[in-house]
Coordinates of C-alpha atoms in Angstrom, one line a residue:
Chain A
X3 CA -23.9 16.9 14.0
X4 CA -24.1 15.5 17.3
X5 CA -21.5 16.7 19.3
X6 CA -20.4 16.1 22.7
X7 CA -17.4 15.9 24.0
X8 CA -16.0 17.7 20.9
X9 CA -16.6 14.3 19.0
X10 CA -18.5 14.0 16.0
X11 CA -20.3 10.7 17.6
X12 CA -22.3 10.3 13.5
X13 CA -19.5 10.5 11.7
X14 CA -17.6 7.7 14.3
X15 CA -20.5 5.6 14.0
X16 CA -20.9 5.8 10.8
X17 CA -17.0 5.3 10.2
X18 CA -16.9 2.7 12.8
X19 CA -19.8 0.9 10.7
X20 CA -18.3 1.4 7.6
X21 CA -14.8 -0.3 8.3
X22 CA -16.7 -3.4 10.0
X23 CA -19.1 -3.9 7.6
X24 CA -16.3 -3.5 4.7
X25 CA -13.8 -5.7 6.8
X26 CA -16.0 -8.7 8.2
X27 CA -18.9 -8.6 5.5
X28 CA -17.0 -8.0 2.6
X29 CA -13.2 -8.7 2.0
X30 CA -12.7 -11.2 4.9
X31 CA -15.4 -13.7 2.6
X32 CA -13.8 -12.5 -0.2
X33 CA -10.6 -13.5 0.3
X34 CA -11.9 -17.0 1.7
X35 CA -13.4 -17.2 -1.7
X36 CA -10.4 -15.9 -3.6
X37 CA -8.6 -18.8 -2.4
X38 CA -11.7 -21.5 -3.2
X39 CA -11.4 -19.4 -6.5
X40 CA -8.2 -20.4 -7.3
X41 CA -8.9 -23.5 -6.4
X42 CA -11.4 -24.4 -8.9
X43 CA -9.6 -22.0 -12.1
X44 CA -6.8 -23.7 -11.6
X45 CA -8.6 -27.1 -12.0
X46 CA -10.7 -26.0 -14.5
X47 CA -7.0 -24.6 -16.3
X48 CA -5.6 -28.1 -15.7
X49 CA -8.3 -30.5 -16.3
X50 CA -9.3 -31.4 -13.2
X51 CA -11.9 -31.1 -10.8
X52 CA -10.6 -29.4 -7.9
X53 CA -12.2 -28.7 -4.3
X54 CA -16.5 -30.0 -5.5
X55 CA -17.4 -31.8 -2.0
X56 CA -17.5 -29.7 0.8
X57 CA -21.3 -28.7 1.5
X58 CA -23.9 -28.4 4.0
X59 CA -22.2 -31.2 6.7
X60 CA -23.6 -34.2 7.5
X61 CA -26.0 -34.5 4.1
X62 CA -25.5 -35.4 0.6
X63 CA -25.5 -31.8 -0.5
X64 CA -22.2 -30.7 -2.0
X65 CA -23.3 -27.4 -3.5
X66 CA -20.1 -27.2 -5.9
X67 CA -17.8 -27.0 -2.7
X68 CA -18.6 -23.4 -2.0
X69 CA -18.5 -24.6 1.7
X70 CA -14.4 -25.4 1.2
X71 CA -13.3 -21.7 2.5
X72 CA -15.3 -22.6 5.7
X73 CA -13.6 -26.4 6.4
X74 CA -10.1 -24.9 5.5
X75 CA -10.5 -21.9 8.0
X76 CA -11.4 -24.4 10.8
X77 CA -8.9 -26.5 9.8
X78 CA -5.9 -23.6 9.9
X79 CA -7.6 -23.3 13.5
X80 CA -7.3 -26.5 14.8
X81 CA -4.1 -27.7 13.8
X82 CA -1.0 -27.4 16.3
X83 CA 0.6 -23.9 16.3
X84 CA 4.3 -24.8 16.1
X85 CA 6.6 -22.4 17.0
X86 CA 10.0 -23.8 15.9
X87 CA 12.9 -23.8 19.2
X88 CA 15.7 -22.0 16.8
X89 CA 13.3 -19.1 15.8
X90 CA 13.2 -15.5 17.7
X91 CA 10.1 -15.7 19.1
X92 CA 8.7 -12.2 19.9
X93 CA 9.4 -11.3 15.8
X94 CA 8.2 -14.6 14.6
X95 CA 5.1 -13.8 16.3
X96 CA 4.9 -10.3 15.3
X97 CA 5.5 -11.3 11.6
X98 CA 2.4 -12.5 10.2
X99 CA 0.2 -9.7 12.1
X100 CA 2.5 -6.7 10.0
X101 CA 1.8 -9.5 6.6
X102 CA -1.9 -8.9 7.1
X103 CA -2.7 -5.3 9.0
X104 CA -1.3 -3.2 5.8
X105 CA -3.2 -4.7 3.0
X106 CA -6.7 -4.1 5.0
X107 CA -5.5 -0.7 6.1
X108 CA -5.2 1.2 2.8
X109 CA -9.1 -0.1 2.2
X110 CA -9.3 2.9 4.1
X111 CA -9.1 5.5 1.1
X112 CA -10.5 3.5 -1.2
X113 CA -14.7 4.7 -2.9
X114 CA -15.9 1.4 -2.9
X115 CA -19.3 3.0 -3.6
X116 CA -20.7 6.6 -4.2
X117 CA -23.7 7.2 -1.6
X118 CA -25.7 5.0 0.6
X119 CA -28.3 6.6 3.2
X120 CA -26.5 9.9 2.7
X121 CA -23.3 8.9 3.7
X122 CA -20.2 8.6 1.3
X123 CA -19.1 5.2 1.1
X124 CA -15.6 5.6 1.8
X125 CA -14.0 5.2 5.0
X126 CA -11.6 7.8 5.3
X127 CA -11.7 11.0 2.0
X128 CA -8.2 13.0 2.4
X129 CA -6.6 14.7 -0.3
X130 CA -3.5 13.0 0.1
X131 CA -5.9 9.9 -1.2
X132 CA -3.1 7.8 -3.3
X133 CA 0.2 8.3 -1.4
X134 CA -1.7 7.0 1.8
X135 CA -1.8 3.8 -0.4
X136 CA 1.8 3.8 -1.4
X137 CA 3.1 4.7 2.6
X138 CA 0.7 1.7 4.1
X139 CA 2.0 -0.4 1.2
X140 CA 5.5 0.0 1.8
X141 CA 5.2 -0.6 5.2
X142 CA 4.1 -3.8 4.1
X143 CA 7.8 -5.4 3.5
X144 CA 8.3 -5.6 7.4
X145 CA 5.7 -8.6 8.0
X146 CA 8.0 -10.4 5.1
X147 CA 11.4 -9.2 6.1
X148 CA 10.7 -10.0 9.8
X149 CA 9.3 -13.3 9.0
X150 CA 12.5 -14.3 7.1
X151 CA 14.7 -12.8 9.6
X152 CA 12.9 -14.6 12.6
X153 CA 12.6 -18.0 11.2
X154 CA 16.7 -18.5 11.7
X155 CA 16.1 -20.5 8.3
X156 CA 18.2 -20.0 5.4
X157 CA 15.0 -20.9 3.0
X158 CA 13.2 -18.3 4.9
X159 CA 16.0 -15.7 4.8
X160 CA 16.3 -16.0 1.0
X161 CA 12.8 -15.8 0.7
X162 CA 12.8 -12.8 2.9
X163 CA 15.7 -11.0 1.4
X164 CA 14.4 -11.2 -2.7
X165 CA 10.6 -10.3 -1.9
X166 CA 12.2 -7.2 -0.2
X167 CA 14.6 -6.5 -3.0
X168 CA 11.6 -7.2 -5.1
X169 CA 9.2 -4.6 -3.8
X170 CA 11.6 -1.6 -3.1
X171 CA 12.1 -2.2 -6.8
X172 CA 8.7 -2.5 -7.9
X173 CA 7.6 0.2 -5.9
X174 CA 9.4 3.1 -8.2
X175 CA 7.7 2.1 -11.2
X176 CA 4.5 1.8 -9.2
X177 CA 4.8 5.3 -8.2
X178 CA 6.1 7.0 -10.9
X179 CA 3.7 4.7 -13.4
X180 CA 0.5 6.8 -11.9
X181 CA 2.1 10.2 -12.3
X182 CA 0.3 10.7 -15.7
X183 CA -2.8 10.5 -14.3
X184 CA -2.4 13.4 -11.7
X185 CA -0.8 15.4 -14.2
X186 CA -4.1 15.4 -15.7
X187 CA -6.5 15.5 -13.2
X188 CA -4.6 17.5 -10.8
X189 CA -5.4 15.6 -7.7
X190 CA -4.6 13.0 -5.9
X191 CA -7.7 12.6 -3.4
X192 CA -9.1 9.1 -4.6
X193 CA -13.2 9.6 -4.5
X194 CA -11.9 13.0 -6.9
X195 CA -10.9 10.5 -9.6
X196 CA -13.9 8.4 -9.6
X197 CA -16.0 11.4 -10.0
X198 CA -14.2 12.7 -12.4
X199 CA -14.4 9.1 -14.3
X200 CA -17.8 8.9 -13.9
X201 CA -18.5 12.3 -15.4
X202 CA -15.8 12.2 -18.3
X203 CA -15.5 8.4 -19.0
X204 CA -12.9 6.1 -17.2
X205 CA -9.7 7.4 -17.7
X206 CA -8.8 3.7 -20.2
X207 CA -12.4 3.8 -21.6
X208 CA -13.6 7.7 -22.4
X209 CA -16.5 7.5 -24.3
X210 CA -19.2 9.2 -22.2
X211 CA -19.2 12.5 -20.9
X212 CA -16.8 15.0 -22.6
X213 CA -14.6 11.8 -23.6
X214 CA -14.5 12.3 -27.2
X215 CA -12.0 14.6 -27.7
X216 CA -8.9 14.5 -29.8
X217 CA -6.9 15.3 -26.5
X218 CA -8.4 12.7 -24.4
X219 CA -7.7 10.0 -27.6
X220 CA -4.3 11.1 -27.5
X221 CA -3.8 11.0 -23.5
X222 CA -5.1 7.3 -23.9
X223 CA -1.7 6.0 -25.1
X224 CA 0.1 7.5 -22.4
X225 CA -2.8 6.0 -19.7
X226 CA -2.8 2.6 -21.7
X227 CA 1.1 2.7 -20.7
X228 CA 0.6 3.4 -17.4
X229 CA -2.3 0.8 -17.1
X230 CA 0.0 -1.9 -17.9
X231 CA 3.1 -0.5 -15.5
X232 CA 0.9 -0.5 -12.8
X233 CA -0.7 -4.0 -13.5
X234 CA 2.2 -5.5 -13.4
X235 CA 4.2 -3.7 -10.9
X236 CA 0.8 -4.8 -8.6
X237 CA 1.8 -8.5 -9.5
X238 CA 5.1 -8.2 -8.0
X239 CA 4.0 -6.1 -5.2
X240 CA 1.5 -8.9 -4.1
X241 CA 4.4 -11.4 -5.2
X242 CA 1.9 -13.0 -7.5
X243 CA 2.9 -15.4 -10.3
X244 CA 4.9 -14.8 -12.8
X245 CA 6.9 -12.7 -9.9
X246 CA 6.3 -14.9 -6.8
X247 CA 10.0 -15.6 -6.6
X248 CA 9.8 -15.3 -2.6
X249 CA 8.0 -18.2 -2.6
X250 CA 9.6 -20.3 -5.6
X251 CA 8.6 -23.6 -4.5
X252 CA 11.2 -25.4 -5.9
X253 CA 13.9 -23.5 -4.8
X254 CA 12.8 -22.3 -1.4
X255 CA 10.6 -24.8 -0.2
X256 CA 8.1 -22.1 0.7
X257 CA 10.2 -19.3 0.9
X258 CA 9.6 -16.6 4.1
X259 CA 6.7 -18.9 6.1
X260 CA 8.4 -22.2 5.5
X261 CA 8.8 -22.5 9.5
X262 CA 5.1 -21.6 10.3
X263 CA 2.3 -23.5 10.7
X264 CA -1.4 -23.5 11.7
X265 CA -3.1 -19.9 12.0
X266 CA 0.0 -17.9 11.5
X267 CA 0.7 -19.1 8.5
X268 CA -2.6 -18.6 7.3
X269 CA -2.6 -15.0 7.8
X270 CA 0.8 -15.1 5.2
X271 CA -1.6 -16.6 2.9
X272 CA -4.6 -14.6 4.0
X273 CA -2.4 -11.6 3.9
X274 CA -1.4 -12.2 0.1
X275 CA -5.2 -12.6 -1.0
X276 CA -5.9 -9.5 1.0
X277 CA -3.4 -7.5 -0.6
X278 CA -4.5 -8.7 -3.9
X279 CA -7.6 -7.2 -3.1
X280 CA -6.5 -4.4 -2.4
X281 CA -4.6 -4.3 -5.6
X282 CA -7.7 -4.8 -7.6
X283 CA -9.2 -2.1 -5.9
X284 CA -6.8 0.5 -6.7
X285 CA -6.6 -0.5 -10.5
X286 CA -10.3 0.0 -11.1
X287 CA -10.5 3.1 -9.0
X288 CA -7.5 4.6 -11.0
X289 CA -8.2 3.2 -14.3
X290 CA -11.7 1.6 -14.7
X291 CA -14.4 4.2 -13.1
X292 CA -14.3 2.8 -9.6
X293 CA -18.0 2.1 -8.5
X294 CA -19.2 4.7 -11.8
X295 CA -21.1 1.5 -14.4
X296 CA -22.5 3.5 -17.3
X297 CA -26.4 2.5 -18.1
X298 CA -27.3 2.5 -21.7
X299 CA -30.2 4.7 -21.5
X300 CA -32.9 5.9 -24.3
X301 CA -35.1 8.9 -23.6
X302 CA -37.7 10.6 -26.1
X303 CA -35.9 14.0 -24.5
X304 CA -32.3 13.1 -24.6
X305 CA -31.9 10.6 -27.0
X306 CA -29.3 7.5 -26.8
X307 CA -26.9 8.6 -23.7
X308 CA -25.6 6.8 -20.9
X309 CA -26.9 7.2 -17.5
X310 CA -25.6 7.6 -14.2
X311 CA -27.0 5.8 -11.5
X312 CA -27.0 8.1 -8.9
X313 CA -26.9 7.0 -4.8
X314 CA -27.5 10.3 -3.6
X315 CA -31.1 10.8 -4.8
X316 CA -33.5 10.7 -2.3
X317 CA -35.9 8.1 -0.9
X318 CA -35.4 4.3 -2.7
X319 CA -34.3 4.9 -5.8
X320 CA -31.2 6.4 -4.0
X321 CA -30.3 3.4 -1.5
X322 CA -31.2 1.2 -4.6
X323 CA -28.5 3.2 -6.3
X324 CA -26.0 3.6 -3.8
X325 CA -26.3 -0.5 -3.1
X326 CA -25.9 -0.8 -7.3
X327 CA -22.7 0.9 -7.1
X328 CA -21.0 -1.1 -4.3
X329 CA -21.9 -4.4 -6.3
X330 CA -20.5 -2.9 -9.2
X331 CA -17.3 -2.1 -7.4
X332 CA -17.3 -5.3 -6.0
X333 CA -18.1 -6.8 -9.5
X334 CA -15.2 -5.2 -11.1
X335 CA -12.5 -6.4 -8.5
X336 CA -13.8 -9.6 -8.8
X337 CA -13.2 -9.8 -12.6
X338 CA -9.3 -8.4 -11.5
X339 CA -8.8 -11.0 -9.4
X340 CA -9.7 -13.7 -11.7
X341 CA -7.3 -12.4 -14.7
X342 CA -5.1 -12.6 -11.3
X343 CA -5.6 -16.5 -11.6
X344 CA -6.0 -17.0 -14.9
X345 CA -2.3 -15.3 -15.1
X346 CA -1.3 -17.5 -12.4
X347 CA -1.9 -20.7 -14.2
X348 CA -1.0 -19.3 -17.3
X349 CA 2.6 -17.6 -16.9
X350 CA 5.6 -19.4 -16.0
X351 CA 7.9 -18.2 -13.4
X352 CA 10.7 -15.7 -14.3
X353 CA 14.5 -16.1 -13.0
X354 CA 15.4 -13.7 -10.1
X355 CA 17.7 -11.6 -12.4
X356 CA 15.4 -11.4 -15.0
X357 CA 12.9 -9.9 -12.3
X358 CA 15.3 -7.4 -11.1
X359 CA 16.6 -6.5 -14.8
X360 CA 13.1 -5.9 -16.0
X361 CA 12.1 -4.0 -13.0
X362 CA 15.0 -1.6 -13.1
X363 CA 15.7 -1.4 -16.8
X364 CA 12.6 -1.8 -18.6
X365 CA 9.5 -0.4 -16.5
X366 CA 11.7 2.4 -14.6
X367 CA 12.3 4.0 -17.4
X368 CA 9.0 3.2 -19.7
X369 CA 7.4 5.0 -16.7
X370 CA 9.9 8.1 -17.2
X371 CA 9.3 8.5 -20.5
X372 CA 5.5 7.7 -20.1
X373 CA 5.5 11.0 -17.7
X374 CA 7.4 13.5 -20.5
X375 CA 5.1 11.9 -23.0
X376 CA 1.4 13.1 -21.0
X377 CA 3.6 16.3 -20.3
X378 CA 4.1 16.8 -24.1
X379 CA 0.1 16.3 -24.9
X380 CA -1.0 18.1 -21.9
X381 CA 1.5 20.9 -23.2
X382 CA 0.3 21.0 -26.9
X383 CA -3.3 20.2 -26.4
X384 CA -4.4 22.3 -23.3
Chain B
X1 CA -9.9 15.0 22.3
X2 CA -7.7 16.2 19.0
X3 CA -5.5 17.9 21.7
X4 CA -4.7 15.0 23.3
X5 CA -3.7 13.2 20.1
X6 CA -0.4 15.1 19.6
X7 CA 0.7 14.6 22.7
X8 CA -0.4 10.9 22.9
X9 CA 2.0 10.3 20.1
X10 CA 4.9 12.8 21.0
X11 CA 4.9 10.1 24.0
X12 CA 5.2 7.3 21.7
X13 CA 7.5 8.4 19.3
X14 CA 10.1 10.2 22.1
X15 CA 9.8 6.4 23.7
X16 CA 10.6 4.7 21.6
X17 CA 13.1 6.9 20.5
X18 CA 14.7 5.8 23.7
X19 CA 13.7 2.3 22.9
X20 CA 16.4 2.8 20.3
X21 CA 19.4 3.8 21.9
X22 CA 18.9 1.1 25.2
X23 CA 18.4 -1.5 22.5
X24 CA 21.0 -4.2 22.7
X25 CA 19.7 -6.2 19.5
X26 CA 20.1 -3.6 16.5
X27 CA 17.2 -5.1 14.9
X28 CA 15.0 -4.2 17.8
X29 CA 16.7 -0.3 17.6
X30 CA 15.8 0.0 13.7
X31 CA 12.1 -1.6 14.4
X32 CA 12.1 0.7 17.6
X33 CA 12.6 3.8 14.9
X34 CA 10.4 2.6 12.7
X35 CA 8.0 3.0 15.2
X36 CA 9.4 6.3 16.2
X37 CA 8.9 7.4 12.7
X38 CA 5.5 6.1 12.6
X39 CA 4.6 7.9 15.5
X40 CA 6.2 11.5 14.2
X41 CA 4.1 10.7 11.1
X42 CA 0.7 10.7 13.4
X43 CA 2.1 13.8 15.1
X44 CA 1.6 15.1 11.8
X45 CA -1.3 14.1 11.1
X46 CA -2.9 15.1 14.1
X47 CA -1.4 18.7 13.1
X48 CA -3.5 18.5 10.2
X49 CA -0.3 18.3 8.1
X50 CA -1.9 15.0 6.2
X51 CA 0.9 15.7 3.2
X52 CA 4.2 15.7 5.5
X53 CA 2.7 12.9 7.8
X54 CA 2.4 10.3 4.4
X55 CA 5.7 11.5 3.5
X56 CA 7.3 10.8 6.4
X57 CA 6.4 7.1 6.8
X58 CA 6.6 6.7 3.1
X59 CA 10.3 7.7 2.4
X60 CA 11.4 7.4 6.1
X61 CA 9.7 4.0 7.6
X62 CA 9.1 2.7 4.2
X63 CA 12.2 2.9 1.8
X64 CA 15.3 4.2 4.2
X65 CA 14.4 1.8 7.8
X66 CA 13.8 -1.0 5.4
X67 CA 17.1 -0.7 3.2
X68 CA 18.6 0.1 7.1
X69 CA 17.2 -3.5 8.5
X70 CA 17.8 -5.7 5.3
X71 CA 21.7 -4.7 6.1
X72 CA 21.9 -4.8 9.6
X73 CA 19.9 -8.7 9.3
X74 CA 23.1 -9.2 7.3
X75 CA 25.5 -8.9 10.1
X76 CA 26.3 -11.1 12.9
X77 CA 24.0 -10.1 15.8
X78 CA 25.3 -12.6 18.4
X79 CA 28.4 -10.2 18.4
X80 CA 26.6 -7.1 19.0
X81 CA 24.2 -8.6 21.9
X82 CA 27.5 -10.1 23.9
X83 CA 29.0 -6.4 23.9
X84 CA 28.4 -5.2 27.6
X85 CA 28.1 -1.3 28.7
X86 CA 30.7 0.6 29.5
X87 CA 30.4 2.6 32.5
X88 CA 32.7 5.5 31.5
X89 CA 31.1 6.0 28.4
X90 CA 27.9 5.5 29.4
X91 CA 28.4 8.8 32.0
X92 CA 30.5 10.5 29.5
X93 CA 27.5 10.1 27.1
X94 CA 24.7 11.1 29.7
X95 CA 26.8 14.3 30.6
X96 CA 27.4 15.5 26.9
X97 CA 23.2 15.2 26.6
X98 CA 22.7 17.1 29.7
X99 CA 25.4 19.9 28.6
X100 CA 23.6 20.4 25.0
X101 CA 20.2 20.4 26.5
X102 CA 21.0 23.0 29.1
X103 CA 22.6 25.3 26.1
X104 CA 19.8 24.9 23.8
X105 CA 17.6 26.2 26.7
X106 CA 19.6 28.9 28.1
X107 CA 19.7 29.8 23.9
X108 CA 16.1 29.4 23.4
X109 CA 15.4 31.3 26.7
X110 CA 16.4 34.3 25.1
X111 CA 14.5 34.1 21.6
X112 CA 11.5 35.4 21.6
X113 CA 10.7 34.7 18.2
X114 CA 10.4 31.2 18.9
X115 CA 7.0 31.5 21.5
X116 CA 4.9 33.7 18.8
X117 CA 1.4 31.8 18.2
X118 CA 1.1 30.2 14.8
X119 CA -1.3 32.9 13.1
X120 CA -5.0 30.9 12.7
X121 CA -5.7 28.8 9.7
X122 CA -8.0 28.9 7.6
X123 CA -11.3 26.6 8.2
X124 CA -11.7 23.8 6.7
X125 CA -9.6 21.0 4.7
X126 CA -6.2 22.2 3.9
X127 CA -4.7 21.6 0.6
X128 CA -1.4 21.0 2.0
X129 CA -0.3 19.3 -1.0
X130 CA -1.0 22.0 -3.2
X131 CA 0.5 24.2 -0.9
X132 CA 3.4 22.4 -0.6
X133 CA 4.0 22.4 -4.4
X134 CA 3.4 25.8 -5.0
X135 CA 5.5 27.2 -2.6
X136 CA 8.3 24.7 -4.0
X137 CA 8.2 25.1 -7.5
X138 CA 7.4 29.2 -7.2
X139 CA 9.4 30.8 -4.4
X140 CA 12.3 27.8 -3.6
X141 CA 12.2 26.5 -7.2
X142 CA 16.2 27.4 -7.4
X143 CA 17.1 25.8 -4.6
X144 CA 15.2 22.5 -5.2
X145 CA 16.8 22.2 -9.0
X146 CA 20.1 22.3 -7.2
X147 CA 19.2 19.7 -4.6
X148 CA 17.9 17.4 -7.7
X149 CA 21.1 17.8 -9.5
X150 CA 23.2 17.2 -6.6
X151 CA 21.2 13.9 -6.0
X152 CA 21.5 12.8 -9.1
X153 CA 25.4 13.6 -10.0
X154 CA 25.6 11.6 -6.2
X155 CA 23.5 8.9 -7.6
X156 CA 25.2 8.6 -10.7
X157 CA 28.7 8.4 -8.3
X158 CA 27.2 5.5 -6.8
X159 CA 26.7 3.6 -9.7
X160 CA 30.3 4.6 -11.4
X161 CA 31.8 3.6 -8.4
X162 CA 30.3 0.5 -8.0
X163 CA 30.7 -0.5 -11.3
X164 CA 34.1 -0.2 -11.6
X165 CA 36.7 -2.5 -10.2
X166 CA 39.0 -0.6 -7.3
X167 CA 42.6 -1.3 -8.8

C-alpha cells in the first residue's frame, strides 16, 4: 500500500496495533482475571467465600472483589526482589523472562477473530500456522529448566528436571494427536481451519454446512479421540492439575520457583495463566470453530439455516460483525479456562510414574492408532 | 530492509556459534547454541523458507539442546569451569581451522557450479510445506522408507539395550 523504504508501513501498523491491542488489552487482564477466577471457583468448589473485598479504595464498595487482580499485581511489585546469594545470577534472572515470552508469542498465529475494518484479525497468517505453535512451545521448557538449574536448590532442581521430562513427553502425543485433522483438511495454516469450520461445521460439532454426511459422522470418532489427546496433553503441557507434578506442593515445596520472590515469581505464575491461554486458544481454533458462532436464522427465502456473521461486509454491520466474532473467541476460551479450574479443584494429583506411564504407554500410542484409523475412513470414504 | 535480515542473523547465529566454543561453563555453550540454532532458524525464515526455519528450532532447539542441557545440568560443572586452556592445543586447534578453511576455498575456487544464481521464484506465498512433502514422498520416497526403518530398528536397540541387564 504505502510503501517507502521497501516497507509496507499499513501492514506494520496495523500488525504493530494488533499485537498491542491483543497483548495489553486483552490477555494481560485476562490472565489477572484467570487467577481472580480461580480464586473464587475454587471457593465456590470448597465452600467458601474466597477473595469478595477488594473494590474501589477508600469506600465501602466491594464490587465482588473484581478489584483483587489489581492489589495482587501491586503487591508482587512492591515486595523485596530477593535474589538468593547461592543462585547463578545471570540464569536466575533470565528464567522467568523465557517462562513468560513463549506462551504470548505463539498468540501470533492464532484467528482470534475473522475481519475488523478490513483487516484480518490475526497477527501473523503463514502456512506453516500449527508447527509455529509447537516450535514456540517447546522452547518453552528453557524458562523451567533454567529456573531449576539456577536456583542451586535441590526442590528447585526436581521441580525442574520432571516438568521437563514431563513436556518432552507430552509433546509427542500433542503432535501426533492433531495429525488427523490435517489429514483431512490438508493444511496446516491456522485461519484455513477456521474457515473451513465455519463453512462445514466445527470439526467436533458438524452440523451446518456440508456436515451431514456419513463420512464426516464417521471422522467424528477419530476427531472426538484426538480432542481428548490434545486436551489433556495441554494440561500437562501448562503443568496444570491433575499433572502439576513440578510444582507438587507437598513434595517440592513449590517446585522450580521455590527461591524466587516478588515480580519474578510472578511472571512463573503469570507465565502459567498465559500459557493456559494460549492452550485454550488452540483447542477452540482446532476443534470448536475458532471465532465462527453459528446464528439460528429463519428466512421466508431460505428457511431454518444457520447464519454466518460475517466481519467483512461493508459499512457497520461489518465492524459490528468483525467485533461479534472476537467476543465469541474470547467467550469460548473463557469457558476453556474455567473447565481448566473446575478440573483443578476436581482431580487429584497423579504419582510421577503414573504420569510418565500414561504419557508414553497409553496416549502415544492411542494417538498412533487414532492416525491409521482417519487414514482408513479417509481411504474408504473419499 | 529484508536484505539486511539474513545478514543480521548470519551475525548472530555465527556469534554465538563462537560463544560456544570460548564458553567455559558448558551450560552457557548449549544455551549459546540454542541461540545459534535460533538464529539459523530466522535465517530461514528470512529466506522465505518458513517450513525448514519451524523445523529447525522445533527438533533442533526444542527436543535435541533441551535433552543436551537436562544432561550436561547433571554433571559436575565446578570441574569443567577450574579446567584452564592449554596453549598447545589451543594453537594446534587454531592452525587445523585455518588449514581446512584455506582447502575448502582453494576447492570452492575452482567450482563454478557453486556461484550460479538461484533461478527466480515464483511470486507470492510459497507452499514450502507442500513442496517439501511432495518432493519427499514422490521422487526420494525410497530413500526416506529406509532412513525410517533404520531409526526405528536404532530405536528399538535402545530400548533392548536398556532393558536388559549387561552380564
Amino acid at each position: 500500500m504505502n510503501d517507502f523504504l521497501g516497507i509496507d508501513w499499513f501492514f506494520l501498523a496495523t500488525s504493530l496495533a494488533k499485537t498491542l491491542g491483543i497483548i495489553f488489552l486483552v490477555v494481560l487482564p485476562m490472565v489477572s482475571y484467570t487467577v481472580y477466577a480461580e480464586r473464587r471457583i475454587s471457593a465456590l468448589i470448597q465452600d467458601r467465600l474466597g477473595p469478595n473485598r477488594t473494590g474501589i479504595p477508600f469506600t465501602n464498595i466491594h464490587m465482588e472483589g473484581l478489584g483483587q487482580p489489581i492489589a495482587d499485581a501491586v503487591k508482587f511489585l512492591l515486595k523485596e526482589d530477593l535474589t538468593p546469594a547461592h543462585v547463578n545470577t545471570f540464569y536466575f534472572w533470565l528464567a522467568p523472562c523465557l517462562a513468560m515470552a513463549p506462551s504470548l508469542l505463539t498468540l501470533s498465529v492464532i484467528p482470534f477473530g475473522s475481519w475488523l475494518f478490513g483487516v484480518p484479525m490475526v497477527i501473523a497468517n503463514v502456512n506453516i500456522g500449527i508447527l509455529f505453535v509447537f516450535a514456540i512451545a517447546s522452547l518453552s521448557v528453557y524458562g523451567i529448566v533454567l529456573a531449576g538449574w539456577s536456583s542451586n536448590s535441590k526442590y528447585s532442581f526436581l521441580g525442574g528436571v520432571r516438568s521437563t521430562s514431563q513436556m518432552i513427553s507430552y509433546e509427542l502425543s500433542l503432535g501426533l494427536s492433531v495429525i488427523p485433522l490435517f489429514l483431512l483438511l490438508g493444511k496446516l495454516n491456522l485461519v484455513d481451519i477456521v474457515d473451513y469450520q465455519a463453512r462445514n461445521g466445527w470439526l467436533l460439532l458438524p452440523l451446518w454446512g456440508e456436515g451431514l454426511t456419513l463420512r464426516r459422522w464417521l471422522l467424528l470418532i477419530p476427531l472426538l479421540i484426538s480432542f481428548v489427546v490434545f486436551t489433556i496433553s495441554i494440561f500437562a503441557e501448562t503443568n496444570r492439575l491433575p499433572f502439576d507434578l513440578p510444582e507438587a506442593e507437598t513434595e517440592l515445596v513449590a517446585g522450580y520457583h521455590t527461591e524466587y520472590s516478588s515480580m519474578k515469581f510472578a511472571l512463573f505464575f503469570l507465565g502459567e495463566y498465559a500459557a493456559m491461554i494460549t492452550g485454550s486458544s488452540l483447542i477452540v481454533t482446532l476443534f470448536l470453530g475458532g471465532w465462527h458462532l453459528p446464528i439460528p436464522w429463519w428466512s421466508s427465502g431460505a428457511g431454518f439455516h444457520f447464519a454466518l456473521v460475517d466481519g467483512a461486509a461493508p459499512g457497520i454491520p461489518g465492524i459490528l460483525g468483525g467485533l461479534f466474532n472476537i467476543a465469541t473467541f474470547f467467550g469460548k476460551v473463557a469457558v476453556l479456562l474455567a473447565f481448566f479450574i473446575w478440573v483443578r479443584w476436581t482431580l487429584p494429583r497423579f504419582r510421577y510414574d503414573q504420569l510418565m506411564r500414561l504419557g508414553w504407554i497409553f496416549f502415544f500410542e492411542i494417538a498412533l492408532v487414532n492416525i491409521f484409523l482417519t487414514a482408513g475412513i479417509l481411504f474408504y470414504l473419499p | 530492509m529484508s536484505s539486511l535480515l539474513p545478514w543480521l542473523f548470519s551475525a548472530i547465529m555465527l556469534g554465538f556459534a563462537c560463544a560456544v566454543v570460548l564458553n567455559r561453563n558448558p551450560v552457557a555453550s548449549a544455551l549459546s547454541l540454542v541461540v545459534s540454532f535460533l538464529a539459523l532458524a530466522g535465517l530461514y525464515v528470512s529466506l522465505n523458507a518458513f517450513f525448514i526455519g519451524v523445523i529447525q528450532v522445533l527438533v533442533y532447539a526444542g527436543a535435541i539442546m533441551v535433552l543436551f542441557l537436562f544432561i550436561i545440568m547433571l554433571l559436575d560443572l565446578k570441574a569443567e569451569e577450574r579446567r584452564t586452556l592449554n596453549t598447545t592445543a589451543t594453537l594446534g586447534g587454531l592452525l587445523v581451522a585455518a588449514i581446512f578453511v584455506c582447502e575448502l576455498f582453494s576447492v570452492l575456487r575452482h567450482f563454478h557450479k557453486g556461484s550460479l544464481p538461484f533461478p527466480p521464484l515464483a511470486a507470492g506465498p510459497l507452499d514450502d510445506v507442500r513442496g517439501v512433502g511432495t518432493m519427499l514422498f514422490s521422487n526420494y520416497n525410497l530413500p526416506f522408507q529406509v532412513i525410517g526403518a533404520l531409526i526405528l530398528v536404532a530405536t528399538v536397540g535402545v530400548v533392548v539395550l536398556s532393558k536388559r541387564e549387561l552380564k
